[in-house]
């Protein structure tokens, strides 16, 4: 039985300075989704140094993959475990005054993906040094463009990343600024929502604001539609099954005395299952076109399905929780409370059983409290070592028990 021995913990302490340096290098040089050219070069060079096999670059634009083949013996010998990190930054101007501040104006690693990339490199470093401690193959996946739907995971799957060799299971993590440093959180089932969008045009007939009887007012129809959409969640669904319908934009007209021809609504819709997701889309279509028709207007609806819900498999969560218990203690292994945020790790988890776990990085004592996507976002870097230790221990445990 392979476990996270004190040796692994000592090894983390040893590599932590390098891990922090990598994260800071990436933080200083952020790149937006599908443009992670320098990041991918950095990653590929590191993997080559480590002796990672079968390094492939340019996978779905800027993605990088590599293999680490274990030489140990054990039940997981034929298994392939995918471990994924996302690499992209956000179009945000950094407001932190730190020595590793972003050097690219208007772009910042404000979600922690710099940390994820550095952590997967450190995971590779530890696993290449421990090939004799596991049987099986680790497939490292550095993914582009998590922040920008349609994302980088789906194109990587389309490019064949789950084949050659065929992947049996997947692990991924996210730094979590809402979670205290030293905690790990995971849960079986969906923990992050499906994130869909709609773009609606209500077509009426414009005219003089003083002669409404000669027009079809798209603003009034739009207002009715906005109100009616609120009843989908509040009146039609089980209150114990969460969902969100938000109209985030209502654009129409410009003059006080003119009824415009059209009004535009844009919204986001979040849910946790494929069925619910489809039902919400159907109801938004039915309600909006029904109301528009009743008022003499027409609706054009562009409904965009984004990332599906992120759902972990119970047996993989068990592996992560057992590993996390060794690293941070049972009292710091939390049950992940679902959030309405979206994540394209979901595409991997829809194809193979896997787990996505959250690594606490919040430290109020050091003022590290700003949330993801905030211009002052910054993590407690001690979280990097904890996350790597849990990830390596989970990988070893997977192959020992697979
Ligand atoms: Ni993120």
XYZ file of C-alpha atoms in Angstrom, residues 28 67 91 106 118 221 257 271 304:
9
model
C 4.269 38.085 -14.178
C 3.082 11.075 -20.022
C -8.526 40.707 -19.108
C -4.679 44.798 -18.797
C 2.911 25.600 -11.493
C -43.262 43.195 -24.169
C -40.749 60.126 -26.837
C -28.379 24.593 -13.318
C -26.005 29.213 -26.118
